Short mmCIF file of C-alpha atoms and ligand atoms in Angstrom, two decimals:
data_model
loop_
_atom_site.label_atom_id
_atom_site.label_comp_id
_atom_site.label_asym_id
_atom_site.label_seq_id
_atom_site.Cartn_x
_atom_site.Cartn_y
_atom_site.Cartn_z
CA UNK A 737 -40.16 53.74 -16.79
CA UNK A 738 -37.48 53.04 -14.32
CA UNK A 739 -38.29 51.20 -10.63
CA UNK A 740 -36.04 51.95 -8.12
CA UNK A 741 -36.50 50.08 -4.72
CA UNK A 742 -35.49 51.03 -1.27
CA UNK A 743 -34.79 48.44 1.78
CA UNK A 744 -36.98 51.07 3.88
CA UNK A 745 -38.96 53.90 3.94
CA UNK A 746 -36.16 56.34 5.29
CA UNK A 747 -34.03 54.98 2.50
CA UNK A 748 -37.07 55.67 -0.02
CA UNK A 749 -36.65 59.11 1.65
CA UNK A 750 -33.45 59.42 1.00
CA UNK A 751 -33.24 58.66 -2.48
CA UNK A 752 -36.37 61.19 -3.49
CA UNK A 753 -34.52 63.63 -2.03
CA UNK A 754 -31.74 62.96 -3.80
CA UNK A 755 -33.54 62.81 -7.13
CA UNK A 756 -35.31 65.58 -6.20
CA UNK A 757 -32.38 67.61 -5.08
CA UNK A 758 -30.79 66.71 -8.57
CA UNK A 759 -33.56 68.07 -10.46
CA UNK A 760 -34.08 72.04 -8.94
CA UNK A 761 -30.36 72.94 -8.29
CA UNK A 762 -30.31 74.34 -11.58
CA UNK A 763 -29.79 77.67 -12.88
CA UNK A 764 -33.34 78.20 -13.90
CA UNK A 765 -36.51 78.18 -12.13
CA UNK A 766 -38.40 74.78 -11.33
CA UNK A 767 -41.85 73.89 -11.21
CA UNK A 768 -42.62 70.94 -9.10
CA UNK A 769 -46.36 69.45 -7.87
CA UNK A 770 -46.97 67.30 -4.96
CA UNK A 771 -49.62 65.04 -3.89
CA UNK A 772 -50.56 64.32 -0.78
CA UNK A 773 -51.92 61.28 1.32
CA UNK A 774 -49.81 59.50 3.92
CA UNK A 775 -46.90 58.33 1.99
CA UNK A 776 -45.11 62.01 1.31
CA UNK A 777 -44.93 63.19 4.64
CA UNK A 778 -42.21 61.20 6.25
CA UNK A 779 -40.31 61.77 2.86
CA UNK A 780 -41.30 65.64 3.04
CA UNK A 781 -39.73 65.73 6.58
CA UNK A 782 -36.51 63.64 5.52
CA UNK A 783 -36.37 66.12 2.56
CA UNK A 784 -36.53 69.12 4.63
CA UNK A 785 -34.36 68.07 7.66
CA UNK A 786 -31.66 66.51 5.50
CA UNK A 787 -31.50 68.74 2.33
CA UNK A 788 -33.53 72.02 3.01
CA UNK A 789 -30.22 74.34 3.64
CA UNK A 790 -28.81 72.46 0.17
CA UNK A 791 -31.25 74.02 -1.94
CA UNK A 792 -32.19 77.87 -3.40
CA UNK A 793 -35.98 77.29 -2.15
CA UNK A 794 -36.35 81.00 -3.79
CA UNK A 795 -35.80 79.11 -7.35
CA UNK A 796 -38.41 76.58 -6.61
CA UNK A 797 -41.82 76.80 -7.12
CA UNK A 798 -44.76 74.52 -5.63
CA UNK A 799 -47.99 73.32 -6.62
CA UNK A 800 -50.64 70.79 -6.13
CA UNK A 801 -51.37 67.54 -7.91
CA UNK A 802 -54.62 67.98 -6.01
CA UNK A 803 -56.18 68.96 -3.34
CA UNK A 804 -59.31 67.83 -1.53
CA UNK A 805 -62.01 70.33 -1.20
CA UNK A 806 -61.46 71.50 2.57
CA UNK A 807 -60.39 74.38 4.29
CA UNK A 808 -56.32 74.96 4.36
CA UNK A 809 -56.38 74.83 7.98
CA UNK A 810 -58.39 71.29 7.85
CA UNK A 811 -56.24 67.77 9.08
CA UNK A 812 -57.93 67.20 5.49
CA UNK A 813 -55.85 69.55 3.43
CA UNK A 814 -53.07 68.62 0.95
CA UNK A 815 -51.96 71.97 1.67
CA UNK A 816 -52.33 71.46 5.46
CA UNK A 817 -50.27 67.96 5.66
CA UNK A 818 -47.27 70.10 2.99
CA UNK A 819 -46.82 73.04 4.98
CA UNK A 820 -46.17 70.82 8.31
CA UNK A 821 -43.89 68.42 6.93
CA UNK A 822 -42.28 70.84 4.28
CA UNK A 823 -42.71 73.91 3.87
CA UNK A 824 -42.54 75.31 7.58
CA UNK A 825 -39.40 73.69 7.50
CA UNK A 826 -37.54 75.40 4.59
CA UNK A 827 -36.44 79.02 3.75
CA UNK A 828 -39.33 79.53 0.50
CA UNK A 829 -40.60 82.54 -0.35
CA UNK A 830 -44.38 83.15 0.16
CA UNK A 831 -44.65 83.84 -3.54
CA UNK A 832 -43.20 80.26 -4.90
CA UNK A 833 -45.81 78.66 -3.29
CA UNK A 834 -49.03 77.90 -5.20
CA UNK A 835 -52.00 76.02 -3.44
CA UNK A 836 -55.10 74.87 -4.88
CA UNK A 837 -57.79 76.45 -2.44
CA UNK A 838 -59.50 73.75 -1.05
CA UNK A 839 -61.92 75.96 0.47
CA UNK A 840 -63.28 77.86 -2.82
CA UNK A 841 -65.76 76.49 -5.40
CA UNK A 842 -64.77 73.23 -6.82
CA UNK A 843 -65.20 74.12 -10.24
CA UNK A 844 -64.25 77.78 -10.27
CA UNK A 845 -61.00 76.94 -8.54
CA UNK A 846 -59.92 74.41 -11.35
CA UNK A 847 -60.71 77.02 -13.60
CA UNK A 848 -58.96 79.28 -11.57
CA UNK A 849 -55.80 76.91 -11.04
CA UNK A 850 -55.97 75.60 -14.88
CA UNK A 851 -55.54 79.08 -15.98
CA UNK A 852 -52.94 79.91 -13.52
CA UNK A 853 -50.73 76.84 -15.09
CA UNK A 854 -50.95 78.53 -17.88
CA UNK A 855 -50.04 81.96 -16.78
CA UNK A 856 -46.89 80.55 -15.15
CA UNK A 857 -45.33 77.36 -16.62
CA UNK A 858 -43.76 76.75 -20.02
CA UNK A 859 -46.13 74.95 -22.35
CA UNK A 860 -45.31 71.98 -24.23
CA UNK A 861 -48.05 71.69 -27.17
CA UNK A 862 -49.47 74.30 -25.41
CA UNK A 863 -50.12 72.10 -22.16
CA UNK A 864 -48.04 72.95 -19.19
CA UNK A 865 -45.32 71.69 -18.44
CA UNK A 866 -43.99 70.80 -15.17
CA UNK A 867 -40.50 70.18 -14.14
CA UNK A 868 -41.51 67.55 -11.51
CA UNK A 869 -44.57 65.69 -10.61
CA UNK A 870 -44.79 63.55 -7.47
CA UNK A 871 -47.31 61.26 -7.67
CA UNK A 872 -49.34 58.29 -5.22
CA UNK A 873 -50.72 55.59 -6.13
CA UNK A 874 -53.94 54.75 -4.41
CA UNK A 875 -55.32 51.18 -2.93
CA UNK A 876 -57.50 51.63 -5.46
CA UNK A 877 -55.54 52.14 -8.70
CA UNK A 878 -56.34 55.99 -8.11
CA UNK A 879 -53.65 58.50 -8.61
CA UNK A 880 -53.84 62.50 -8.33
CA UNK A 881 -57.59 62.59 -7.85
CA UNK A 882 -58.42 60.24 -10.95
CA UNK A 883 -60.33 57.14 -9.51
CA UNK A 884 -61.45 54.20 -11.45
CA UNK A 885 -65.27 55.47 -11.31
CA UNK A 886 -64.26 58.85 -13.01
CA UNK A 887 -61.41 58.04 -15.27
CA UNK A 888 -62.83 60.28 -18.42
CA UNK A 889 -61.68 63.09 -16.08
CA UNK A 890 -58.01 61.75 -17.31
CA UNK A 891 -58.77 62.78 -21.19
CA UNK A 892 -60.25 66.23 -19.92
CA UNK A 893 -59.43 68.78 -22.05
CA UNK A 894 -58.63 71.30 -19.03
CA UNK A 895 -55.71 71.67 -17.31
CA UNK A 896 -57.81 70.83 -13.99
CA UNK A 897 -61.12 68.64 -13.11
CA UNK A 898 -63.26 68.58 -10.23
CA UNK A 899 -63.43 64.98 -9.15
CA UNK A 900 -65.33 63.26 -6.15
CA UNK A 901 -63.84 60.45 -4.01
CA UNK A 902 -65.76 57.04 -4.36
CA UNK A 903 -66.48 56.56 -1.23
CA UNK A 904 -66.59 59.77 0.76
CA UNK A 905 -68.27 61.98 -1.82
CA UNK A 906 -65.67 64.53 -1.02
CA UNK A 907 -64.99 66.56 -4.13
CA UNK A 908 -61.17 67.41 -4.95
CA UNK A 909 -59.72 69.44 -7.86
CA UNK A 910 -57.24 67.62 -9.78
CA UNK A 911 -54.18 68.06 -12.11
CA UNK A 912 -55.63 66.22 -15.36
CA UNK A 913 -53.68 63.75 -17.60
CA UNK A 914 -52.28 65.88 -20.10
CA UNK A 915 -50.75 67.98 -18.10
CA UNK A 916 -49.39 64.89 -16.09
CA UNK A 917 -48.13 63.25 -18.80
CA UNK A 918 -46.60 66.34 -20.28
CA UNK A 919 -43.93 66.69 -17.54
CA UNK A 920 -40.27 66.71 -17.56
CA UNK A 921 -40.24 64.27 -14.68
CA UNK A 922 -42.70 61.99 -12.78
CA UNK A 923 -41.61 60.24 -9.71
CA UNK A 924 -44.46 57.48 -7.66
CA UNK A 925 -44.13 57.36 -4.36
CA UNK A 926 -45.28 54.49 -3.20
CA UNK A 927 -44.83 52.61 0.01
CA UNK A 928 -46.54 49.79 1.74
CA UNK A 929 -47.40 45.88 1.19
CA UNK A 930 -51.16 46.64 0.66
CA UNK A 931 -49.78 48.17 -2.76
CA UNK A 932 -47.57 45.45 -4.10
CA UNK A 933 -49.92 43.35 -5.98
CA UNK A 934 -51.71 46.88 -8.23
CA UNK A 935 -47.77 48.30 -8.02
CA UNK A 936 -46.88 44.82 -9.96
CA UNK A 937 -50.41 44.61 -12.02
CA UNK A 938 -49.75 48.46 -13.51
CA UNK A 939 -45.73 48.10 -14.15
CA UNK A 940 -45.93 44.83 -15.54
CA UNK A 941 -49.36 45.24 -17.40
CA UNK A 942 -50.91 42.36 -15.83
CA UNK A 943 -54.50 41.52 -14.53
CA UNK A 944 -57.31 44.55 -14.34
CA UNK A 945 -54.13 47.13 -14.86
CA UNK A 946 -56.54 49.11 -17.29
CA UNK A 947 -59.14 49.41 -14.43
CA UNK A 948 -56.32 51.85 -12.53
CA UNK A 949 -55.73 55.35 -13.30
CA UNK A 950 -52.30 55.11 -12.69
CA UNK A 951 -52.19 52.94 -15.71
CA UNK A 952 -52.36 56.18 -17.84
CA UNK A 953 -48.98 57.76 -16.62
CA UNK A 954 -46.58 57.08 -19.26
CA UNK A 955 -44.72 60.66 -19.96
CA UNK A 956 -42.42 61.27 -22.86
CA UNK A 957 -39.46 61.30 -20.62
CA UNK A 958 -36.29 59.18 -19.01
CA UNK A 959 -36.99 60.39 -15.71
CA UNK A 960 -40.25 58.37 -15.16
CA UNK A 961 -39.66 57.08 -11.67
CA UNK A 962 -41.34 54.66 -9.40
CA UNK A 963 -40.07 54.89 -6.05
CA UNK A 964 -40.73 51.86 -3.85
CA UNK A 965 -39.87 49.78 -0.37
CA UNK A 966 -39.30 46.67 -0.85
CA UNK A 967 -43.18 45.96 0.91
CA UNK A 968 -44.31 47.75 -2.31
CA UNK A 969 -41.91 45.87 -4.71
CA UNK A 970 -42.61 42.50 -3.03
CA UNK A 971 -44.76 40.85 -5.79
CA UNK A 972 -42.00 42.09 -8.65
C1 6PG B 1952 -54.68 62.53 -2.12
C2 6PG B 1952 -53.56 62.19 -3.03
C3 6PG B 1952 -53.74 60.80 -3.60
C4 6PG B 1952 -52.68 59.96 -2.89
C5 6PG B 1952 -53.06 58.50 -2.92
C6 6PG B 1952 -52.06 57.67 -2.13
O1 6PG B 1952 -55.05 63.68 -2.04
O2 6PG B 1952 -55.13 61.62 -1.43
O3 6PG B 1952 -52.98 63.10 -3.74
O4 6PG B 1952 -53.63 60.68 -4.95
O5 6PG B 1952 -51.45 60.17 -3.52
O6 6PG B 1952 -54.32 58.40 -2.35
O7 6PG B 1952 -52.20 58.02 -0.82
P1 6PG B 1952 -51.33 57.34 0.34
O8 6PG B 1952 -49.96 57.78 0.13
O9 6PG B 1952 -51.93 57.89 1.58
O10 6PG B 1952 -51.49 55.86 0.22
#
């Protein structure tokens, strides 16, 4: 696991995108899946405005960490919140872009979307295996849609779980741990005081760090990335 900390969050920006960048100009195609939340979309914007003419979009194909179980068009949507600060922005063809629909069945969808990983990606031991997945790390230790009440879901055998969120009830459809963990790279983005003391409690394997999903990530690979501000990175 590697930390790298920002002064800001348009420097934070900056340096995903420059990771990021680094990892799809390749020959071959990519496979990346995003999160969603509040702390990707002023890095999706920087991404698009700064870099989106740098890179072959049509090599590049997009997915969903997760996706809460609204309609696309819904201020809800993972999909929603991408499109405006991303994917409007850059030249990607229809076809490289793969959405979890929000608005289906929970459970037939991560069927739907486990299979479709499948159909699509390399596999690694059989799991799929992305090229890059962009994580957040929730107040509560949550990551993808994996919360500390439903952290079994992790050790699913599916590609995909239906999960619900604590509070809200809402149900999402999640990328499970496997098929986190089985990816080429994984880069946190994670901004924000409020998250400093769980961003130092999961890194540094101190206090209730086992309570967090985001404990579990720990992929086979170099390019395991936290991305901070220094807010974030203030109790390391
Ligand atoms: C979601 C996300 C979720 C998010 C964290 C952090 O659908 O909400 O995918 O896992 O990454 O909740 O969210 P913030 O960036 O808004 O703090």
């Amino acid at each position: 696991m590697e930390i790298r900390i920002s002064k800001t969050k348009e420097d934070l920006a900056s340096a995903f995108s420059i990771f990021f960048k680094s990892l799809v100009q390749s020959d071959k195609v990519t496979h990346v899946a995003l999160s969603g939340g509040n702390s990707p979309r002023k890095i999706f914007d920087h991404l698009a405005e700064n870099h989106g003419e740098e890179i072959d979009w049509t090599k590049v194909n997009i997915y969903w960490v997760d996706e809460r179980c609204v309609h696309p068009l819904n201020e809800e949507s993972n999909f929603k919140m991408t499109r405006d600060h991303l994917l409007s922005k850059i030249n990607i063809p229809e076809e490289n872009i793969h959405r979890m629909r929000g608005e289906d069945n929970p459970h037939e969808e991560a069927k739907r979307y486990g299979e479709l990983l499948d159909k699509l990606l390399p596999a690694e031991n059989g799991v799929p295996e992305f090229d890059l997945i962009v994580l957040g790390l929730g107040d509560d230790g949550h990551t993808a849609s994996i919360f500390p009440d439903s952290m079994e879901l992790w050790d699913s055998e599916e590609n995909c779980a239906v999960a619900a969120h604590p509070t809200s009830g809402q149900k999402r459809v999640t990328l499970t741990g496997k098929v986190i963990n089985t990816a080429q790279a994984v880069a946190f983005l994670v901004t924000g005081e409020n998250k400093a003391k769980i961003v130092r409690e999961i890194t540094r394997h101190q206090g209730d760090y086992k309570k967090y999903p985001a404990s579990l990530v720990n992929p086979d690979t170099p390019d395991f990335i936290w991305f901070l501000d220094e807010e974030a990175a203030s109790e390391l």
